[in-house]
Coordinates of C-alpha atoms and ligand atoms in Angstrom, one line a residue:
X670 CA 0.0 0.0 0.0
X671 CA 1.0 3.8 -0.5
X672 CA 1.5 5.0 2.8
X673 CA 2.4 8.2 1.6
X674 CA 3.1 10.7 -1.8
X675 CA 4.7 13.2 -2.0
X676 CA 5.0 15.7 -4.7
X677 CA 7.6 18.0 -5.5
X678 CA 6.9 21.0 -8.5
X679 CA 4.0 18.5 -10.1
X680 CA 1.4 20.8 -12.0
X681 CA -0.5 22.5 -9.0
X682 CA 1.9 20.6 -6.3
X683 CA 4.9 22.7 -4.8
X684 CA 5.5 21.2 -2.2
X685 CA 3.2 18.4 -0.8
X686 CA 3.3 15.2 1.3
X687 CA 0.2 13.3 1.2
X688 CA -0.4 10.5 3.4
X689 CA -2.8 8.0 2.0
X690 CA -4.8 5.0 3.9
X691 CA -6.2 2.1 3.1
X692 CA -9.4 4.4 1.3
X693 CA -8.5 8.1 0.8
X694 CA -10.7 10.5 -0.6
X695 CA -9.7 13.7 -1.8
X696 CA -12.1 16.3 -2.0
X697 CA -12.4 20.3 -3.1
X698 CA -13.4 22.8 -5.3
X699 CA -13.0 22.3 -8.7
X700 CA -9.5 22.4 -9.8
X701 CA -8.3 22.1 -7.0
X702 CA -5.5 19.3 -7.7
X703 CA -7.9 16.6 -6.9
X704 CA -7.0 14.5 -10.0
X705 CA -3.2 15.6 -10.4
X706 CA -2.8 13.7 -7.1
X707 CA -4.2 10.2 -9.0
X708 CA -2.3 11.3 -12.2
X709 CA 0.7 11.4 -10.8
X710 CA 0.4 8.1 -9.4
X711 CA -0.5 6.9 -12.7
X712 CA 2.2 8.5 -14.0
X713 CA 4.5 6.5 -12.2
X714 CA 2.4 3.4 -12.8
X715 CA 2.3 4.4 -16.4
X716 CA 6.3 5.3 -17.0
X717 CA 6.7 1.5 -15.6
X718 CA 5.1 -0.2 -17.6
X719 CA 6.1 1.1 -20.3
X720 CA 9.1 0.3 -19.2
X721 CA 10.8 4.2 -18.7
X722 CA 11.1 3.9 -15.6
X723 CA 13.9 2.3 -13.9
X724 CA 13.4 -0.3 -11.7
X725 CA 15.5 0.1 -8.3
X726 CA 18.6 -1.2 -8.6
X727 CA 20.0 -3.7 -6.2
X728 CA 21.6 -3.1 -3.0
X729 CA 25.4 -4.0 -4.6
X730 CA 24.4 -1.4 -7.5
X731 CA 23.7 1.4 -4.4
X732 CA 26.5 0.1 -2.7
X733 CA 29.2 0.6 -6.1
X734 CA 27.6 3.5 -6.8
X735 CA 26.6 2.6 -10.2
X736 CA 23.1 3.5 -11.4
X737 CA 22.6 1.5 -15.0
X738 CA 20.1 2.8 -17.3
X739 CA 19.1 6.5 -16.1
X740 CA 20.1 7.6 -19.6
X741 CA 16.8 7.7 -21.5
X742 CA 14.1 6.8 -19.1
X743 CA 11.7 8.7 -16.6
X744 CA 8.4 9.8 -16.6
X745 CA 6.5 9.3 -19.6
X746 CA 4.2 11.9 -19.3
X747 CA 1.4 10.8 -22.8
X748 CA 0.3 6.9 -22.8
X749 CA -2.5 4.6 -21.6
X750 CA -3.6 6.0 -18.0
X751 CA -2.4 9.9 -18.7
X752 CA -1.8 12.5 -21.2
X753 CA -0.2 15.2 -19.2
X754 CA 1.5 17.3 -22.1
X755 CA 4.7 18.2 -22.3
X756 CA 7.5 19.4 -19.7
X757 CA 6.1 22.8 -19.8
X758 CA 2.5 21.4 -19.1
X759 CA 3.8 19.3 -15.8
X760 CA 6.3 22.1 -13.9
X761 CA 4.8 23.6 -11.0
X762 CA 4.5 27.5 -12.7
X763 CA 6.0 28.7 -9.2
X764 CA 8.4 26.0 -9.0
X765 CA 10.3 25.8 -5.6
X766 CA 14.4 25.3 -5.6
X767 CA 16.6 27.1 -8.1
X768 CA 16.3 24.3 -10.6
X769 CA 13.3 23.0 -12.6
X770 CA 13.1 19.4 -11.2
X771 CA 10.5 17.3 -10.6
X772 CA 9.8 14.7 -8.1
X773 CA 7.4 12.7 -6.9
X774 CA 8.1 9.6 -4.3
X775 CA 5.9 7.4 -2.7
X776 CA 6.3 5.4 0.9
X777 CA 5.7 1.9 1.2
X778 CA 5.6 0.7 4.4
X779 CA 9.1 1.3 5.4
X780 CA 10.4 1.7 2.3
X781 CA 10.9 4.8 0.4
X782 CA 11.3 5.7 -3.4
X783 CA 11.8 8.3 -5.2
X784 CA 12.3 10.1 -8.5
X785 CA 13.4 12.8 -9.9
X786 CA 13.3 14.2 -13.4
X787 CA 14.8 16.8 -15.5
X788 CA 12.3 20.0 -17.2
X789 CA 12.2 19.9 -20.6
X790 CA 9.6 22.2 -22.5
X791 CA 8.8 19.9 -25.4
X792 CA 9.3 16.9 -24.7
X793 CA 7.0 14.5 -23.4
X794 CA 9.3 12.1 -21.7
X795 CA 10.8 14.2 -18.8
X796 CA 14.6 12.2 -18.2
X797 CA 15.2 10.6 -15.2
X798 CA 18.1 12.6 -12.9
X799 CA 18.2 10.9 -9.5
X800 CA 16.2 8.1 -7.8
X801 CA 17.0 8.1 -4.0
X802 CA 18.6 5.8 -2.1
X803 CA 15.9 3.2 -1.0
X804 CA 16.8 3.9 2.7
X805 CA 13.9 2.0 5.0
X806 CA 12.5 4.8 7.6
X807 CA 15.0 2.7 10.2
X808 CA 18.1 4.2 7.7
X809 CA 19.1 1.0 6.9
X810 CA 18.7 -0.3 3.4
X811 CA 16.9 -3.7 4.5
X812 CA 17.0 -4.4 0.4
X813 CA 17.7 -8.1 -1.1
X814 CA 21.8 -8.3 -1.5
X815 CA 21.8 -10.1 -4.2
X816 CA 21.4 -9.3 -8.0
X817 CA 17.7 -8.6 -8.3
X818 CA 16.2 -5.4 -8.8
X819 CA 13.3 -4.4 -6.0
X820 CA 10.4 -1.6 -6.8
X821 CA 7.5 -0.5 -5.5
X822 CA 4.6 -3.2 -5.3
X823 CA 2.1 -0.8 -6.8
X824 CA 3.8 -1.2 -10.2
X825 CA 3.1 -4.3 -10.7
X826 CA -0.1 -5.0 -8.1
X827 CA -3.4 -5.1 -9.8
X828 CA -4.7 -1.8 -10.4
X829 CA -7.2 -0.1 -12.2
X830 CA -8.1 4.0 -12.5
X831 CA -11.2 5.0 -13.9
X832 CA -11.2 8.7 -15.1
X833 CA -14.5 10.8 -14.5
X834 CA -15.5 10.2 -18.5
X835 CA -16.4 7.0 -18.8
X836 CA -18.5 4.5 -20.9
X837 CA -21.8 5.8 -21.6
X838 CA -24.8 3.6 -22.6
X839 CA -24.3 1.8 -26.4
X840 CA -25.2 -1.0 -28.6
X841 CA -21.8 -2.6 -28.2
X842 CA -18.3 -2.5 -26.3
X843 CA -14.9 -3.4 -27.7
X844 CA -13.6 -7.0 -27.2
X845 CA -9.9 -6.9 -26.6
X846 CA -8.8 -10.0 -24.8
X847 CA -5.2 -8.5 -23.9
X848 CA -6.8 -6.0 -22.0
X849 CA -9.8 -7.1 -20.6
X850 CA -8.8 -10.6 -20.2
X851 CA -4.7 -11.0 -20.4
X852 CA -4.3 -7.8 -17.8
X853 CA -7.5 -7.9 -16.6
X854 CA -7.4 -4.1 -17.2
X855 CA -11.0 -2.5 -17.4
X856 CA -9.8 0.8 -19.4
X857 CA -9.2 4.1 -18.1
X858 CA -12.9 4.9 -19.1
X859 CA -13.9 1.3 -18.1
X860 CA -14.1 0.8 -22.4
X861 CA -13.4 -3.2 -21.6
X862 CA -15.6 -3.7 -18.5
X863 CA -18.1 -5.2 -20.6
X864 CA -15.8 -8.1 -22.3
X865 CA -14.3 -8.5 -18.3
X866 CA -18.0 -9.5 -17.4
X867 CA -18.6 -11.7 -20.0
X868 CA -15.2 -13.3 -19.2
X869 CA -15.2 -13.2 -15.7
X870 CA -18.6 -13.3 -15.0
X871 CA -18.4 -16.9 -13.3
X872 CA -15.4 -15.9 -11.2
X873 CA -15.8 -16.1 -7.4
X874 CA -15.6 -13.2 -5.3
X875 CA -14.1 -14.1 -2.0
X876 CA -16.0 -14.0 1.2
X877 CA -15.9 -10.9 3.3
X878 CA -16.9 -7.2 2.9
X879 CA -17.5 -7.6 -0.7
X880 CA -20.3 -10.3 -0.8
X881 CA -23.8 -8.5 -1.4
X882 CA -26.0 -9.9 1.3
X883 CA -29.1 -10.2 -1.7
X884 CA -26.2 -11.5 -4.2
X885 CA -28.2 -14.8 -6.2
X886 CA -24.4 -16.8 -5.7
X887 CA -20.9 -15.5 -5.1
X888 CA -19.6 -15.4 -8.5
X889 CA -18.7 -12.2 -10.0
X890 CA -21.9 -11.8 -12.1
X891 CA -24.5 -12.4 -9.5
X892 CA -22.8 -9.6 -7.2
X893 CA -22.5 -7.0 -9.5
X894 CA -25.8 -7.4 -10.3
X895 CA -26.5 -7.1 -6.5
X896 CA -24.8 -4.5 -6.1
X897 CA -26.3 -2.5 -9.1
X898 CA -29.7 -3.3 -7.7
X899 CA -28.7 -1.0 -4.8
X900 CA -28.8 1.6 -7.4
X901 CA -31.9 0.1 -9.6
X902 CA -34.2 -2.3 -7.9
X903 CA -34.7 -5.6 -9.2
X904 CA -31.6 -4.9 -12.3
X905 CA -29.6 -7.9 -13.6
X906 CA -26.8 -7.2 -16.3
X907 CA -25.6 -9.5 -18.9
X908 CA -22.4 -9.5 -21.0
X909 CA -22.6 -11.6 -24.2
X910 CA -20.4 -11.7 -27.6
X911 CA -21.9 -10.2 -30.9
X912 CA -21.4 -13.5 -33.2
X913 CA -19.0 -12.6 -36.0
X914 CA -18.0 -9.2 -34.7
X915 CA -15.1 -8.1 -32.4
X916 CA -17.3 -6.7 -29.6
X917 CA -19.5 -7.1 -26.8
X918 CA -23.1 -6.6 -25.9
X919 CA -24.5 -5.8 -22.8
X920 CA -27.9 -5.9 -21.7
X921 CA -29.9 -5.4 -18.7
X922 CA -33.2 -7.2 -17.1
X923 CA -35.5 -6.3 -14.2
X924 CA -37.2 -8.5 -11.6
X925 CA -41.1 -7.4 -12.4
X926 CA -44.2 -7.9 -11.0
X927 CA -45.1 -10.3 -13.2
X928 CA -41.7 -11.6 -13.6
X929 CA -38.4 -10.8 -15.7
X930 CA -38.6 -8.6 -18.3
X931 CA -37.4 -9.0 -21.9
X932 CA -33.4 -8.0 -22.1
X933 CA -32.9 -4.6 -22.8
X934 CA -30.4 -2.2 -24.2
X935 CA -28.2 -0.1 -22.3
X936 CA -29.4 3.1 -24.6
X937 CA -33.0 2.5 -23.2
X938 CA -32.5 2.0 -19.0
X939 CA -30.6 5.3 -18.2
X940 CA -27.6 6.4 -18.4
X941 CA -26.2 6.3 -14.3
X942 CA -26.2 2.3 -14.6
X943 CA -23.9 1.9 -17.3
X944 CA -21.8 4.9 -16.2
X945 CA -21.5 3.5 -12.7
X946 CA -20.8 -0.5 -14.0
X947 CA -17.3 -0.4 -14.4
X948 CA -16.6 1.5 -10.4
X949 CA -18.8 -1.7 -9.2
X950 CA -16.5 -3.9 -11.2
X951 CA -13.3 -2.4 -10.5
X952 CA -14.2 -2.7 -6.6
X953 CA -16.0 -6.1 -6.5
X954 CA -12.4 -7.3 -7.9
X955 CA -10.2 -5.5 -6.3
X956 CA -8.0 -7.7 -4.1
X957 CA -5.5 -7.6 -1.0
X958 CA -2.5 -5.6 -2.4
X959 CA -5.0 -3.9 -5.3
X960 CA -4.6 -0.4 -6.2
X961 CA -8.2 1.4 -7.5
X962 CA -8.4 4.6 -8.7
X963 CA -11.7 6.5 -9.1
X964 CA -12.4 9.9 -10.0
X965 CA -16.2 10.4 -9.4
X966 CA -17.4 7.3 -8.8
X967 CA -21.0 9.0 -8.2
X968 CA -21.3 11.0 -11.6
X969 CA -25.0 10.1 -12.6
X970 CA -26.4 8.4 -9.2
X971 CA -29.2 9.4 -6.9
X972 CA -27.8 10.2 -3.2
X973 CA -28.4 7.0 -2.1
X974 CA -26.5 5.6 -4.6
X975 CA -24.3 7.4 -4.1
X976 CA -24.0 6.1 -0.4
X977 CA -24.1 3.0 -1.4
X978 CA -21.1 3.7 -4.1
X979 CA -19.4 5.0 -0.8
X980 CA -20.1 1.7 1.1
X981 CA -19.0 -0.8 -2.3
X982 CA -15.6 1.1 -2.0
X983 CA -14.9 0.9 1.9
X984 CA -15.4 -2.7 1.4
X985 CA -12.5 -2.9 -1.3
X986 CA -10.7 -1.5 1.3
X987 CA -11.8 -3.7 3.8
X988 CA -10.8 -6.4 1.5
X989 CA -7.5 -5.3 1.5
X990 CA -7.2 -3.1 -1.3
X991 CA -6.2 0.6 -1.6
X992 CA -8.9 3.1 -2.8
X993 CA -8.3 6.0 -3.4
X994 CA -11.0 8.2 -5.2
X995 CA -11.9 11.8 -6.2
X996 CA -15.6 12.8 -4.9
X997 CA -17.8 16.1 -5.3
X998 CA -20.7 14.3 -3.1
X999 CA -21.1 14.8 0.4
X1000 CA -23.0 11.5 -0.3
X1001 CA -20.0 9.4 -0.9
X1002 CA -18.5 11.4 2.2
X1003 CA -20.9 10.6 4.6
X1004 CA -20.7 6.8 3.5
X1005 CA -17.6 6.5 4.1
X1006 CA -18.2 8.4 7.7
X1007 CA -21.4 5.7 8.3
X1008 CA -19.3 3.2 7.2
X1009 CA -16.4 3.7 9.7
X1010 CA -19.6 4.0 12.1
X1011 CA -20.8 0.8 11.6
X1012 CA -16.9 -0.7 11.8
X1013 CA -17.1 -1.7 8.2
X1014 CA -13.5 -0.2 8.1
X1015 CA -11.4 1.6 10.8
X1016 CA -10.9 4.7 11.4
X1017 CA -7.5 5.2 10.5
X1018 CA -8.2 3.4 7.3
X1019 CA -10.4 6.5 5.9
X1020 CA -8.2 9.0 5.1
X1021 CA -10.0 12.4 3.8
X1022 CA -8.4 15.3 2.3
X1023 CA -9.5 18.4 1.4
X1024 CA -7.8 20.5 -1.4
X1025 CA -7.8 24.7 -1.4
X1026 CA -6.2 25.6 -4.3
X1027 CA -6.2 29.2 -6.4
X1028 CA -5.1 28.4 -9.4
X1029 CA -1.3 28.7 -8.3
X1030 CA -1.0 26.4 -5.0
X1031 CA -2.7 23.8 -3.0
X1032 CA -3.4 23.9 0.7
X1033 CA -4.5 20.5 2.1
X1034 CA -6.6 20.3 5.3
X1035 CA -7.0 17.0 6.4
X1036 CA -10.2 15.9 9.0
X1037 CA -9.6 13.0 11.0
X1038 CA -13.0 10.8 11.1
X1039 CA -13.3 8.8 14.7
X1040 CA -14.6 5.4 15.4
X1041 CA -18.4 7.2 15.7
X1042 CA -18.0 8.7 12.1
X1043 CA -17.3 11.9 13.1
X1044 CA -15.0 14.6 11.9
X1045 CA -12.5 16.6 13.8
X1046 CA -13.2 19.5 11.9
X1047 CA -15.2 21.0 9.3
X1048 CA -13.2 23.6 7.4
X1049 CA -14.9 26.2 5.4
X1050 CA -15.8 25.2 2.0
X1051 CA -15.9 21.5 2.9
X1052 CA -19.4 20.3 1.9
X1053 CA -21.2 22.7 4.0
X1054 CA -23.0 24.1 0.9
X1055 CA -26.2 22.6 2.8
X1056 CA -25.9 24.2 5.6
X1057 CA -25.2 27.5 4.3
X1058 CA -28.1 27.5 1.6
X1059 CA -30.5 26.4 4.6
X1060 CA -29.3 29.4 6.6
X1061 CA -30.0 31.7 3.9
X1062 CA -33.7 30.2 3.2
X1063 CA -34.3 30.0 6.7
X1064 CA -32.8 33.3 8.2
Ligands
LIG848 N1 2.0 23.4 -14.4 C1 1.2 23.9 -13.5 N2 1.6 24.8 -12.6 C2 0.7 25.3 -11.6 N3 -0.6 24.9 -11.5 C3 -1.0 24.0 -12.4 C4 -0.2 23.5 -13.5 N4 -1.0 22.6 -14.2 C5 -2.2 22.7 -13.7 N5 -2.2 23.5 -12.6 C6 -3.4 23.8 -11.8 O1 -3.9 22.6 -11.2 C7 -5.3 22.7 -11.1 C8 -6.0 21.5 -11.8 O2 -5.9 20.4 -11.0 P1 -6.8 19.1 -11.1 O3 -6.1 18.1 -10.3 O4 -7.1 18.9 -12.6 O5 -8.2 19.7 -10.4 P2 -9.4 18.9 -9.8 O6 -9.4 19.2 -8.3 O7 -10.6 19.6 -10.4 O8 -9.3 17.5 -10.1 C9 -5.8 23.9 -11.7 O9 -6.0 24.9 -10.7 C10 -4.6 24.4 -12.6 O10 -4.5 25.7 -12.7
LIG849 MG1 -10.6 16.3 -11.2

């Protein structure tokens, strides 16, 4: 898990040292630096895979002094999970320190990594200048001796982000078995969700905090479809191929009075269902070790939905994964507070922050929820619209 980021010159970031729990939400006006904070992550994800970033060498590299392969490699700031621009795009305007550096480190446990790259203007793969010294938090380097190279678990853990523009409601869906079925990668706008289904439809979801009390079985299907009824009484989903064609259909039935209804499309049940199927997914198979990012995961649901989006997530945590997700709903907040409430996750596992941010810095307030789900403080600006329209309508 990522204990903690921190961010050094990254877009709206100057200096900033996030710590991050088991579920973290990250809350604030718009533009506030909300998303940044899951792009950079991604970024790092995504510079990994690709293979641009290096992979830490091993203790006998730190120890000679030798670092191979910095030449050509850092962040890759354009590919699958983020388009960030160019160098010029990415530089904290302001930035802090006489040189135009950025950095971003995570903290894993007791481990710490880092990176930093070097500004360039144009170019979209910022060069790698200095990784730090994988020091634990003891000092000591606690690394494996021998040959192998050691990184971060969340570059290679099972992980999925889901931008706030995601699928919308449509005849068919792409079938890409690398993606959906080799990776088991939904898409950053949960494009392959609907081939995952059909694939993975039959696959168990473990006991625990996951399981849907109302679920018809534990496999994969059967939940999601519980868990969508939360949102849409009575709804069950289906995921079939379209013979001859490289795609994927989805369709949806409801339980009615006078029993199932014909299958129907997605174009003709509302939008919030689809919209919302690939956040249910990504959570119902997230796993211990799993790192899910969601930005909005209540775009297009009624409140209680929305509560219940809350409650799908803090048991992905619960699970043993690592959530962390962007939210505008004081819905999804107070989930997460009723959740701690009724012990579905502890209280140090919900980690809320709140961004400030004028267009040239961040400042980040963070509330502490306790064991009753409530805050330590409430700091202007933070979801107490509410209150302040009833005062006006009432006073
Ligand atoms: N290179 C940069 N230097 C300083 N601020 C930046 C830079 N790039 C973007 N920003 C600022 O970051 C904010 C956008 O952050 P973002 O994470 O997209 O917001 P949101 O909270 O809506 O998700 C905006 O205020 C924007 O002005
Ligand atoms: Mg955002």
């Amino acid at each position: 898990m990522i204990d903690r980021l921190t961010l050094h010159n990254f877009k709206a970031f100057r200096d900033t040292s996030l710590p991050l729990g088991p579920l973290t939400l990250l809350t604030g006006l718009n533009s506030s630096g909300k998303s940044s904070v899951l792009q950079a992550i991604a970024l790092l994800r995504q510079s990994y895979e690709t293979g641009d970033l290096v992979v830490y060498p091993s203790l006998r590299t730190w120890q000679t002094g030798h670092l191979p392969g910095l030449a050509n490699r850092g962040f890759l700031l354009n590919g699958e999970l983020v388009g960030l621009g160019t160098g010029e795009d990415v530089l904290h305007e302001d930035f802090a320190g006489d040189e135009a550096r950025i950095g971003l480190s995570v903290d894993e446990g007791p481990y710490h990594y880092g990176w930093t790259v070097e500004y360039d203007p144009e170019q979209n793969l910022l060069p790698l200048l200095d990784v730090d010294v994988p020091l634990t938090s003891e000092g000591g380097y606690d690394r494996p001796a021998g040959p192998e190279a050691v990184s971060p678990s969340f570059f290679t853990a099972p992980f999925q982000y889901l931008h706030a523009d995601r699928i919308s409601p449509a005849e068919f869906y792409p079938r890409d078995h690398h993606a959906a079925i080799g990776r088991r990668f939904l898409g950053v706008r949960g494009e392959h969700t609907v081939n995952f289904l059909r694939h993975h439809a039959g696959d168990k979801v473990p006991e625990g905090p996951l399981h849907h009390p109302r679920a018809a079985s534990d496999l994969l299907g059967d939940q999601a479809a519980a868990w969508m009824g939360d949102l849409c009484p009575g709804v069950d989903i289906r995921a079939d191929t379209i013979e001859g064609a490289d795609a994927v259909r989805l369709s949806y039935g409801f339980q009615g009075t006078l029993g199932p209804t014909r299958r129907r499309r997605p174009t003709n049940v509302g939008f919030g269902l689809t919209y919302v199927l690939p956040i249910v997914v990504a959570c119902l198979t997230a796993r211990p070790g799993s790192l899910v990012l969601l930005e909005n995961p209540e775009a297009h649901l009624h409140p209680q939905g929305q509560t219940q989006m809350a409650m799908l997530a803090a048991a992905a945590a619960a699970q043993g994964a690592q959530v962390i997700m962007e939210t505008h709903s004081d819905h999804v907040i107070n989930g997460v507070r009723l959740a701690v409430k009724q012990g579905r996750i502890t209280p140090d596992g919900a980690v809320f922050h709140y961004f400030r941010g004028d267009g040239t810095g961040v400042e980040v307030v963070s509330p502490r929820v306790d064991a009753d789900g409530m805050l330590d403080q409430w700091p202007t600006g933070f979801f107490d619209e509410l209150e302040n329209t009833l005062d006006q309508l009432i006073g």
